[in-house]
mmCIF file of C-alpha atoms in Angstrom:
data_model
loop_
_atom_site.group_PDB
_atom_site.id
_atom_site.type_symbol
_atom_site.label_atom_id
_atom_site.label_comp_id
_atom_site.label_asym_id
_atom_site.label_seq_id
_atom_site.Cartn_x
_atom_site.Cartn_y
_atom_site.Cartn_z
ATOM 1 C CA GLU A 1080 -25.326 4.171 7.586
ATOM 2 C CA ILE A 1081 -22.114 4.188 5.590
ATOM 3 C CA PHE A 1082 -21.058 7.469 7.197
ATOM 4 C CA ASN A 1083 -21.172 5.799 10.609
ATOM 5 C CA LEU A 1084 -18.548 3.382 9.367
ATOM 6 C CA LEU A 1085 -16.294 6.171 8.175
ATOM 7 C CA ILE A 1086 -16.201 7.866 11.574
ATOM 8 C CA LYS A 1087 -14.676 5.184 13.718
ATOM 9 C CA PRO A 1088 -12.832 5.563 16.995
ATOM 10 C CA THR A 1089 -10.395 2.879 15.829
ATOM 11 C CA MET A 1090 -8.888 4.942 13.032
ATOM 12 C CA ALA A 1091 -5.215 4.475 12.252
ATOM 13 C CA LYS A 1092 -2.862 7.188 13.406
ATOM 14 C CA GLN A 1093 -2.910 10.152 11.051
ATOM 15 C CA SER A 1094 0.887 10.120 10.917
ATOM 16 C CA MET A 1095 0.836 6.577 9.527
ATOM 17 C CA ILE A 1096 -1.758 7.489 6.909
ATOM 18 C CA GLN A 1097 0.222 10.591 5.909
ATOM 19 C CA ARG A 1098 3.415 8.533 5.681
ATOM 20 C CA GLU A 1099 1.670 6.082 3.372
ATOM 21 C CA GLU A 1100 0.399 8.910 1.159
ATOM 22 C CA LYS A 1101 3.935 10.294 0.959
ATOM 23 C CA ARG A 1102 5.171 6.857 -0.115
ATOM 24 C CA GLU A 1103 2.538 6.731 -2.857
ATOM 25 C CA ARG A 1104 3.669 10.131 -4.171
ATOM 26 C CA LEU A 1105 7.325 9.038 -4.165
ATOM 27 C CA ILE A 1106 6.483 5.779 -5.921
ATOM 28 C CA LEU A 1107 4.703 7.675 -8.699
ATOM 29 C CA LYS A 1108 7.525 10.185 -8.973
ATOM 30 C CA TYR A 1109 10.398 7.694 -9.273
ATOM 31 C CA THR A 1110 8.761 4.736 -11.041
ATOM 32 C CA LEU A 1111 10.150 5.485 -14.505
ATOM 33 C CA LYS A 1112 13.624 6.302 -13.218
ATOM 34 C CA ARG A 1113 13.725 3.146 -11.104
ATOM 35 C CA GLU A 1114 12.613 0.942 -14.010
ATOM 36 C CA ALA A 1115 15.173 2.535 -16.329
ATOM 37 C CA LEU A 1116 17.955 1.818 -13.838
ATOM 38 C CA LYS A 1117 16.789 -1.778 -13.430
ATOM 39 C CA ASN A 1118 16.804 -2.231 -17.206
ATOM 40 C CA ASP A 1119 20.319 -0.742 -17.340
ATOM 41 C CA LEU A 1120 21.329 -3.239 -14.679
ATOM 42 C CA LYS A 1121 20.098 -6.131 -16.839
ATOM 43 C CA ILE A 1122 21.887 -4.812 -19.923
ATOM 44 C CA THR A 1123 25.284 -3.959 -18.413
ATOM 45 C CA THR A 1124 27.857 -6.721 -18.309
ATOM 46 C CA GLY A 1125 30.947 -5.384 -16.525
ATOM 47 C CA TYR A 1126 31.331 -5.573 -12.774
ATOM 48 C CA GLN A 1127 32.304 -1.905 -12.363
ATOM 49 C CA ALA A 1128 29.458 -0.804 -14.623
ATOM 50 C CA LYS A 1129 26.961 -2.799 -12.549
ATOM 51 C CA LEU A 1130 28.342 -1.254 -9.362
ATOM 52 C CA SER A 1131 27.839 2.246 -10.732
ATOM 53 C CA VAL A 1132 24.238 1.447 -11.711
ATOM 54 C CA TYR A 1133 23.649 -0.012 -8.233
ATOM 55 C CA LYS A 1134 24.967 3.217 -6.698
ATOM 56 C CA LYS A 1135 22.487 5.224 -8.760
ATOM 57 C CA LEU A 1136 19.689 2.873 -7.710
ATOM 58 C CA GLU A 1137 20.692 3.198 -4.058
ATOM 59 C CA SER A 1138 20.669 6.983 -4.330
ATOM 60 C CA LEU A 1139 16.894 6.942 -4.922
ATOM 61 C CA PRO A 1140 14.728 7.375 -1.811
ATOM 62 C CA ARG A 1141 13.892 4.091 -0.103
ATOM 63 C CA ASN A 1142 10.218 4.994 0.090
ATOM 64 C CA SER A 1143 10.097 5.289 -3.700
ATOM 65 C CA SER A 1144 10.210 1.503 -3.977
ATOM 66 C CA SER A 1145 6.790 -0.029 -4.600
ATOM 67 C CA ILE A 1146 7.554 -2.918 -2.242
ATOM 68 C CA ARG A 1147 7.324 -0.514 0.716
ATOM 69 C CA HIS A 1148 3.711 0.389 -0.120
ATOM 70 C CA ARG A 1149 1.207 -0.904 2.416
ATOM 71 C CA ASN A 1150 -2.460 -1.436 1.569
ATOM 72 C CA ARG A 1151 -4.847 0.354 3.910
ATOM 73 C CA CYS A 1152 -8.596 0.216 4.497
ATOM 74 C CA TRP A 1153 -10.256 3.243 2.909
ATOM 75 C CA ALA A 1154 -12.726 3.555 5.774
ATOM 76 C CA THR A 1155 -10.493 3.161 8.834
ATOM 77 C CA GLY A 1156 -6.924 3.299 7.553
ATOM 78 C CA ARG A 1157 -6.173 -0.075 9.117
ATOM 79 C CA SER A 1158 -3.345 -1.926 7.374
ATOM 80 C CA ARG A 1159 -3.802 -5.424 8.738
ATOM 81 C CA GLY A 1160 -6.589 -7.799 7.774
ATOM 82 C CA PHE A 1161 -6.951 -6.041 4.420
ATOM 83 C CA TYR A 1162 -9.152 -7.478 1.645
ATOM 84 C CA ARG A 1163 -7.956 -6.288 -1.757
ATOM 85 C CA ASP A 1164 -11.222 -7.056 -3.533
ATOM 86 C CA PHE A 1165 -13.082 -4.550 -1.382
ATOM 87 C CA GLY A 1166 -10.321 -2.231 -0.167
ATOM 88 C CA LEU A 1167 -11.558 -2.777 3.386
ATOM 89 C CA SER A 1168 -10.232 -4.287 6.583
ATOM 90 C CA ARG A 1169 -11.889 -7.392 7.965
ATOM 91 C CA HIS A 1170 -13.744 -5.461 10.688
ATOM 92 C CA VAL A 1171 -15.388 -2.998 8.313
ATOM 93 C CA LEU A 1172 -16.054 -5.712 5.734
ATOM 94 C CA ARG A 1173 -17.895 -7.767 8.339
ATOM 95 C CA GLU A 1174 -19.984 -4.812 9.544
ATOM 96 C CA MET A 1175 -20.874 -3.733 6.016
ATOM 97 C CA ALA A 1176 -21.768 -7.310 5.045
ATOM 98 C CA HIS A 1177 -24.101 -7.615 8.037
ATOM 99 C CA GLU A 1178 -25.815 -4.358 7.100
ATOM 100 C CA GLY A 1179 -26.140 -5.459 3.467
ATOM 101 C CA LEU A 1180 -24.029 -2.599 2.095
ATOM 102 C CA ILE A 1181 -21.877 -4.847 -0.111
ATOM 103 C CA PRO A 1182 -23.887 -6.318 -3.021
ATOM 104 C CA GLY A 1183 -23.582 -10.062 -3.439
ATOM 105 C CA LEU A 1184 -21.829 -10.645 -0.118
ATOM 106 C CA THR A 1185 -23.707 -12.699 2.444
ATOM 107 C CA LYS A 1186 -22.733 -14.345 5.680
ATOM 108 C CA SER A 1187 -22.135 -18.006 5.122
ATOM 109 C CA SER A 1188 -23.972 -20.606 7.156
ATOM 110 C CA TRP A 1189 -23.922 -24.378 7.016
#
């Protein structure tokens, strides 16, 4: 049953998924360097010194910033309608809830 959900015709483009994986690698690679530069920026007081630290920060790849990371559904790769608690998009979450694949999650009715 769960394998049927993994093979969906509505998968995200592979190029988008690969781009996101590349971003994750860059984020891991430059995290320490980026944090060190940000700490240097807080410590430095002179205008010229701050400008030089900013230049170093700008020289890092843009995709190495964690703010550019986009959460994606692990089953479909969809980026919108993402539920962090489950790591799924709303479509897959709904289907899995109806099939009873997510423990403790039931369809509400009133």
